[in-house]
Coordinates of C-alpha atoms in Angstrom, one line a residue:
X4 CA 149.6 35.5 98.7
X5 CA 152.6 34.8 101.1
X6 CA 153.2 32.2 103.8
X7 CA 155.6 33.5 106.5
X8 CA 157.8 32.2 108.6
X9 CA 157.0 29.7 112.0
X10 CA 153.8 30.7 112.9
X11 CA 152.1 30.5 115.8
X12 CA 149.4 28.2 115.6
X13 CA 146.3 29.0 117.8
X14 CA 144.1 26.2 118.2
X15 CA 141.5 27.1 120.7
X16 CA 138.7 29.9 121.3
X17 CA 138.8 32.8 119.0
X18 CA 139.4 35.3 121.4
X19 CA 142.3 33.1 123.0
X20 CA 143.4 33.4 119.6
X21 CA 143.2 36.6 119.2
X22 CA 145.9 37.5 121.9
X23 CA 148.4 35.5 120.1
X24 CA 147.9 35.8 116.1
X25 CA 144.8 38.5 116.0
X26 CA 144.1 42.2 116.0
X27 CA 141.4 43.8 117.7
X28 CA 140.1 46.2 115.9
X29 CA 137.4 48.2 118.2
X30 CA 136.3 51.6 116.6
X31 CA 133.1 53.6 117.9
X32 CA 130.6 54.2 114.7
X33 CA 130.5 57.9 115.1
X34 CA 134.1 58.5 115.1
X35 CA 134.1 56.1 112.1
X36 CA 131.4 58.0 110.1
X37 CA 131.3 61.9 110.7
X38 CA 129.6 61.2 113.7
X39 CA 125.7 62.3 112.7
X40 CA 123.6 63.7 114.9
X41 CA 120.7 60.9 115.1
X42 CA 123.2 57.6 114.7
X43 CA 121.8 56.3 112.1
X44 CA 124.7 55.1 110.6
X45 CA 125.9 53.5 113.4
X46 CA 122.8 51.1 113.5
X47 CA 122.9 50.6 110.0
X48 CA 126.5 48.6 110.7
X49 CA 125.0 46.4 113.3
X50 CA 123.5 49.2 116.0
X51 CA 125.3 51.4 118.1
X52 CA 126.8 51.3 121.3
X53 CA 127.6 47.2 122.1
X54 CA 125.9 46.3 119.9
X55 CA 127.7 47.0 116.1
X56 CA 128.4 44.2 114.0
X57 CA 131.7 41.4 114.5
X58 CA 133.7 41.3 111.2
X59 CA 136.1 38.4 111.1
X60 CA 139.1 37.7 109.2
X61 CA 141.1 34.5 109.4
X62 CA 144.0 34.1 107.0
X63 CA 147.0 31.5 106.7
X64 CA 149.0 33.9 107.2
X65 CA 151.6 33.6 109.9
X66 CA 152.5 36.6 112.5
X67 CA 154.4 39.5 111.5
X68 CA 154.7 38.7 107.9
X69 CA 155.0 41.8 106.5
X70 CA 152.3 40.7 103.6
X71 CA 149.7 39.7 105.7
X72 CA 150.6 43.0 107.7
X73 CA 149.3 45.0 105.0
X74 CA 146.3 42.8 104.5
X75 CA 145.1 43.6 108.2
X76 CA 146.0 47.5 107.8
X77 CA 142.8 47.3 104.6
X78 CA 141.0 45.2 106.5
X79 CA 141.3 47.7 109.6
X80 CA 140.9 50.4 107.3
X81 CA 137.7 49.2 106.4
X82 CA 136.4 48.3 109.9
X83 CA 137.1 52.5 111.2
X84 CA 135.0 53.7 108.1
X85 CA 132.4 51.2 108.8
X86 CA 131.8 51.7 112.2
X87 CA 132.4 47.6 113.0
X88 CA 134.1 45.5 115.3
X89 CA 136.9 43.1 113.4
X90 CA 138.9 40.3 114.8
X91 CA 141.7 39.2 112.7
X92 CA 143.8 36.3 113.0
X93 CA 145.7 34.0 111.1
X94 CA 147.6 30.9 111.0
X95 CA 148.9 28.4 108.6
X96 CA 148.6 25.8 109.7
X97 CA 145.0 23.9 107.3
X98 CA 143.9 22.6 111.0
X99 CA 144.4 25.3 113.1
X100 CA 143.3 27.8 110.3
X101 CA 139.5 25.8 109.7
X102 CA 139.5 25.8 114.1
X103 CA 139.3 29.6 114.1
X104 CA 136.7 29.8 111.6
X105 CA 134.8 27.6 113.7
X106 CA 134.7 29.3 116.7
X107 CA 133.7 32.7 114.7
X108 CA 130.5 30.6 114.4
X109 CA 130.6 30.2 117.9
X110 CA 131.2 34.1 118.8
X111 CA 127.7 34.0 116.4
X112 CA 130.2 37.3 113.9
X113 CA 127.9 38.7 111.5
X114 CA 130.0 38.2 108.8
X115 CA 134.0 35.9 108.1
X116 CA 136.3 36.5 105.3
X117 CA 138.3 33.9 105.2
X118 CA 141.7 32.9 102.6
X119 CA 141.8 29.3 100.3
X120 CA 145.0 28.2 100.4
X121 CA 144.1 25.0 100.9
X122 CA 140.4 25.0 99.7
X123 CA 139.4 21.7 101.3
X124 CA 140.3 22.0 105.0
X125 CA 137.8 25.2 104.3
X126 CA 134.5 23.6 103.4
X127 CA 133.5 22.3 106.4
X128 CA 133.7 25.1 108.2
X129 CA 132.6 27.4 105.2
X130 CA 129.0 25.2 105.4
X131 CA 128.4 25.6 108.9
X132 CA 129.5 29.4 108.8
X133 CA 126.9 29.3 106.0
X134 CA 124.0 27.6 107.7
X135 CA 124.3 29.6 110.7
X136 CA 123.2 31.9 108.7
X137 CA 127.0 33.8 108.7
X138 CA 127.8 35.1 105.2
X139 CA 131.7 34.6 104.2
X140 CA 134.0 35.9 101.5
X141 CA 136.8 35.0 100.4
X142 CA 140.1 36.9 99.6
X143 CA 143.9 36.2 98.3
X144 CA 143.6 32.5 97.9
X145 CA 141.3 30.3 96.0
X146 CA 139.9 32.2 93.3
X147 CA 138.9 28.7 91.4
X148 CA 137.5 27.4 94.6
X149 CA 135.9 29.9 95.8
X150 CA 132.1 29.2 94.4
X151 CA 132.3 25.6 95.3
X152 CA 133.5 26.0 98.2
X153 CA 130.5 28.3 98.9
X154 CA 131.4 31.8 99.7
X155 CA 129.3 34.7 98.4
X156 CA 132.0 37.3 96.6
X157 CA 136.5 36.8 96.2
X158 CA 139.2 39.8 96.3
X159 CA 142.4 38.5 94.7
X160 CA 144.0 37.8 91.8
X161 CA 143.7 35.6 89.0
X162 CA 147.4 33.4 90.2
X163 CA 146.7 32.1 86.7
X164 CA 146.6 35.4 84.8
X165 CA 149.7 36.8 86.5
X166 CA 151.6 33.4 86.3
X167 CA 150.9 33.8 82.3
X168 CA 151.5 37.2 82.4
X169 CA 155.2 36.7 84.2
X170 CA 156.3 34.6 81.7
X171 CA 155.0 36.4 78.3
X172 CA 157.3 39.4 80.3
X173 CA 160.4 37.0 80.9
X174 CA 159.9 36.2 76.5
X175 CA 159.9 40.7 76.0
X176 CA 163.3 40.4 78.6
X177 CA 165.4 37.3 76.2
X178 CA 165.1 34.6 79.3
X179 CA 166.1 31.0 78.0
X180 CA 166.0 29.4 81.1
X181 CA 163.4 29.9 84.8
X182 CA 163.5 28.6 88.1
X183 CA 160.5 28.7 89.7
X184 CA 160.7 28.7 93.5
X185 CA 157.8 27.4 95.2
X186 CA 158.1 27.8 99.4
X187 CA 154.8 26.2 100.5
X188 CA 153.9 22.4 99.2
X189 CA 150.3 22.4 97.8
X190 CA 149.3 25.7 97.6
X191 CA 146.7 26.1 94.9
X192 CA 148.1 30.1 94.4
X193 CA 152.0 29.6 94.5
X194 CA 151.4 26.4 92.6
X195 CA 148.9 28.3 89.6
X196 CA 151.6 31.2 89.2
X197 CA 154.4 28.5 88.3
X198 CA 152.3 26.7 86.4
X199 CA 151.2 30.1 84.7
X200 CA 154.8 31.4 83.8
X201 CA 155.0 27.5 82.1
X202 CA 152.1 27.9 79.9
X203 CA 152.9 31.0 78.2
X204 CA 157.1 31.4 78.7
X205 CA 159.1 30.1 76.0
X206 CA 162.1 29.2 77.1
X207 CA 162.6 26.3 79.8
X208 CA 160.8 25.9 83.5
X209 CA 161.9 24.4 86.4
X210 CA 160.2 24.4 90.1
X211 CA 161.7 24.0 93.3
X212 CA 160.3 23.2 95.9
X213 CA 161.7 24.7 99.2
X214 CA 161.0 24.5 102.9
X215 CA 159.6 28.4 102.7
X216 CA 159.1 28.3 107.0
X217 CA 162.9 27.7 107.0
X218 CA 165.0 31.3 105.0
X219 CA 168.5 29.8 105.4
X220 CA 167.4 26.8 104.3
X221 CA 165.0 28.7 101.1
X222 CA 168.9 30.4 100.5
X223 CA 170.4 26.6 100.6
X224 CA 168.7 25.3 98.7
X225 CA 168.1 28.0 95.9
X226 CA 172.2 28.5 95.8
X227 CA 172.6 24.9 95.2
X228 CA 170.2 24.4 92.5
X229 CA 172.1 27.8 90.6
X230 CA 175.4 26.1 90.9
X231 CA 174.5 22.8 89.3
X232 CA 172.9 24.3 86.7
X233 CA 174.6 28.0 85.3
X234 CA 172.1 28.0 82.4
X235 CA 169.5 29.6 84.8
X236 CA 169.0 33.3 83.7
X237 CA 165.8 34.1 85.6
X238 CA 164.8 33.4 89.3
X239 CA 161.1 34.3 89.7
X240 CA 160.3 34.1 93.6
X241 CA 156.9 34.0 95.0
X242 CA 157.0 36.4 98.2
X243 CA 159.4 39.7 98.8
X244 CA 161.0 38.2 101.4
X245 CA 162.2 34.8 99.0
X246 CA 163.0 37.3 96.9
X247 CA 165.0 39.5 98.6
X248 CA 166.9 36.0 100.0
X249 CA 167.5 35.4 96.0
X250 CA 169.6 37.9 95.5
X251 CA 171.8 36.8 98.1
X252 CA 171.8 33.3 96.8
X253 CA 172.4 35.0 93.5
X254 CA 175.3 36.1 94.9
X255 CA 176.4 33.4 97.0
X256 CA 176.3 31.2 93.7
X257 CA 178.6 33.3 91.5
X258 CA 175.2 33.5 88.8
X259 CA 174.2 36.0 86.1
X260 CA 170.5 35.4 87.1
X261 CA 168.2 38.1 87.5
X262 CA 165.3 37.6 89.9
X263 CA 161.4 38.6 89.5
X264 CA 159.0 38.1 92.1
X265 CA 155.5 37.8 93.1
X266 CA 154.2 40.6 95.7
X267 CA 156.4 43.4 97.1
X268 CA 156.8 45.6 100.7
X269 CA 158.5 48.6 101.0
X270 CA 162.1 46.9 100.8
X271 CA 160.9 44.7 98.0
X272 CA 160.5 48.0 96.0
X273 CA 163.7 50.0 97.2
X274 CA 165.8 46.6 95.4
X275 CA 163.5 46.9 92.4
X276 CA 164.4 50.8 92.3
X277 CA 168.7 49.5 92.8
X278 CA 168.0 46.7 89.7
X279 CA 168.4 44.0 92.6
X280 CA 165.1 42.3 91.5
X281 CA 164.3 42.8 88.1
X282 CA 160.1 43.3 88.3
X283 CA 157.7 42.2 91.3
X284 CA 154.0 41.8 90.4
X285 CA 151.8 43.4 92.9
X286 CA 148.3 41.9 94.0
X287 CA 147.6 45.1 96.2
X288 CA 146.9 42.9 99.5
X289 CA 145.6 46.1 101.3
X290 CA 142.6 46.2 99.0
X291 CA 142.5 42.9 99.5
X292 CA 141.6 43.2 103.2
X293 CA 139.8 46.4 102.9
X294 CA 137.0 45.5 99.8
X295 CA 136.3 41.6 101.5
X296 CA 135.4 43.6 105.2
X297 CA 133.6 46.6 103.1
X298 CA 131.9 43.8 101.4
X299 CA 130.9 42.4 104.2
X300 CA 129.2 45.4 105.6
X301 CA 127.7 46.0 102.4
X302 CA 125.9 42.8 102.1
X303 CA 124.8 43.6 105.9
X304 CA 123.3 47.0 105.6
X305 CA 122.5 46.7 102.0
X306 CA 122.4 43.2 100.4
X307 CA 125.3 43.9 98.1
X308 CA 127.4 41.5 96.2
X309 CA 130.0 42.3 94.4
X310 CA 130.7 40.6 91.8
X311 CA 126.5 39.2 91.8
X312 CA 128.5 36.0 93.5
X313 CA 129.5 34.9 89.8
X314 CA 132.7 36.8 89.4
X315 CA 135.3 37.2 91.3
X316 CA 137.0 41.3 91.8
X317 CA 140.4 41.3 90.9
X318 CA 143.2 42.7 92.8
X319 CA 146.2 42.6 89.9
X320 CA 148.4 41.8 88.6
X321 CA 150.0 45.2 88.2
X322 CA 153.9 45.2 87.3
X323 CA 156.7 47.4 89.9
X324 CA 159.5 47.7 87.9
X325 CA 162.7 50.1 87.9
X326 CA 160.6 52.7 85.8
X327 CA 156.8 53.2 87.8
X328 CA 158.6 52.1 91.1
X329 CA 159.5 55.7 92.5
X330 CA 155.7 55.7 92.7
X331 CA 154.6 52.7 94.7
X332 CA 157.4 53.3 97.4
X333 CA 156.0 56.1 99.5
X334 CA 152.7 53.8 99.9
X335 CA 155.2 51.5 100.0
X336 CA 156.9 53.1 102.9
X337 CA 153.6 53.9 105.1
X338 CA 152.8 50.1 105.2
X339 CA 150.2 49.6 102.0
X340 CA 151.3 49.1 99.2

């Protein structure tokens, strides 16, 4: 997962929220599905003309974050393929995110996809959706909470597994002291990542909590900690933009620490190629958005449930290093990795 700079809150109806924080994708069934003469594909998607299936995706990502742009692009691609009407909205404030889900219920969505960065806040709106007969799937955050919350399916990375994999990699790199930076206190995904690092890393792991909505504050906090403890030789960040900021922090502190990160974008891949960032963990956010929308379409049209409703569908982790960054760079340049 990733958290953007300060988001635009939109607690009003979903249609109004869409003007501020959502992208609405309206696609014709014939262009999306190859244009069969009998219109059967469009009918399967919820009817022809103005009666197509309506899917709403509500994330905890703020507007303008490259990570969430990838999620949205994947969701849009699936919507085009399936011939559905997609509304995408995001709000980092948990109460406002819950309100966006309730707006989707009032608007009679045919399916809802949500993130569970703070699962407790989403239990009630998910229950309301289920009571209204609306299937809800999860993506990106909340892999340990999606079934207790009542979601039909889940698409994302097991953050604990990803964290443990990073810890193992730091062992291979002979690191001794890791600083794992959490930019949103209480976010279950970020906490699980750093806990995973600590579980497998044989060196010392310390957590640093920073205010992720203020990148200058992030820079100042990381710089200060590196100056206080020159023994830190690895800084583990939880997002591409935060990792690039940490590179500056290392320089400002006069530290010899390396920077690694979860998540990537085009600039981060370039930094890996240059050697400024040691490695990145890719959870494939484009795939998460794509699979969530496609799963709802498949469920409504054919009763399919990915993972059988008992197991998550994993989209990561995969390591991007200097040795394989070129193979990822062309997709990152297109905004899909």
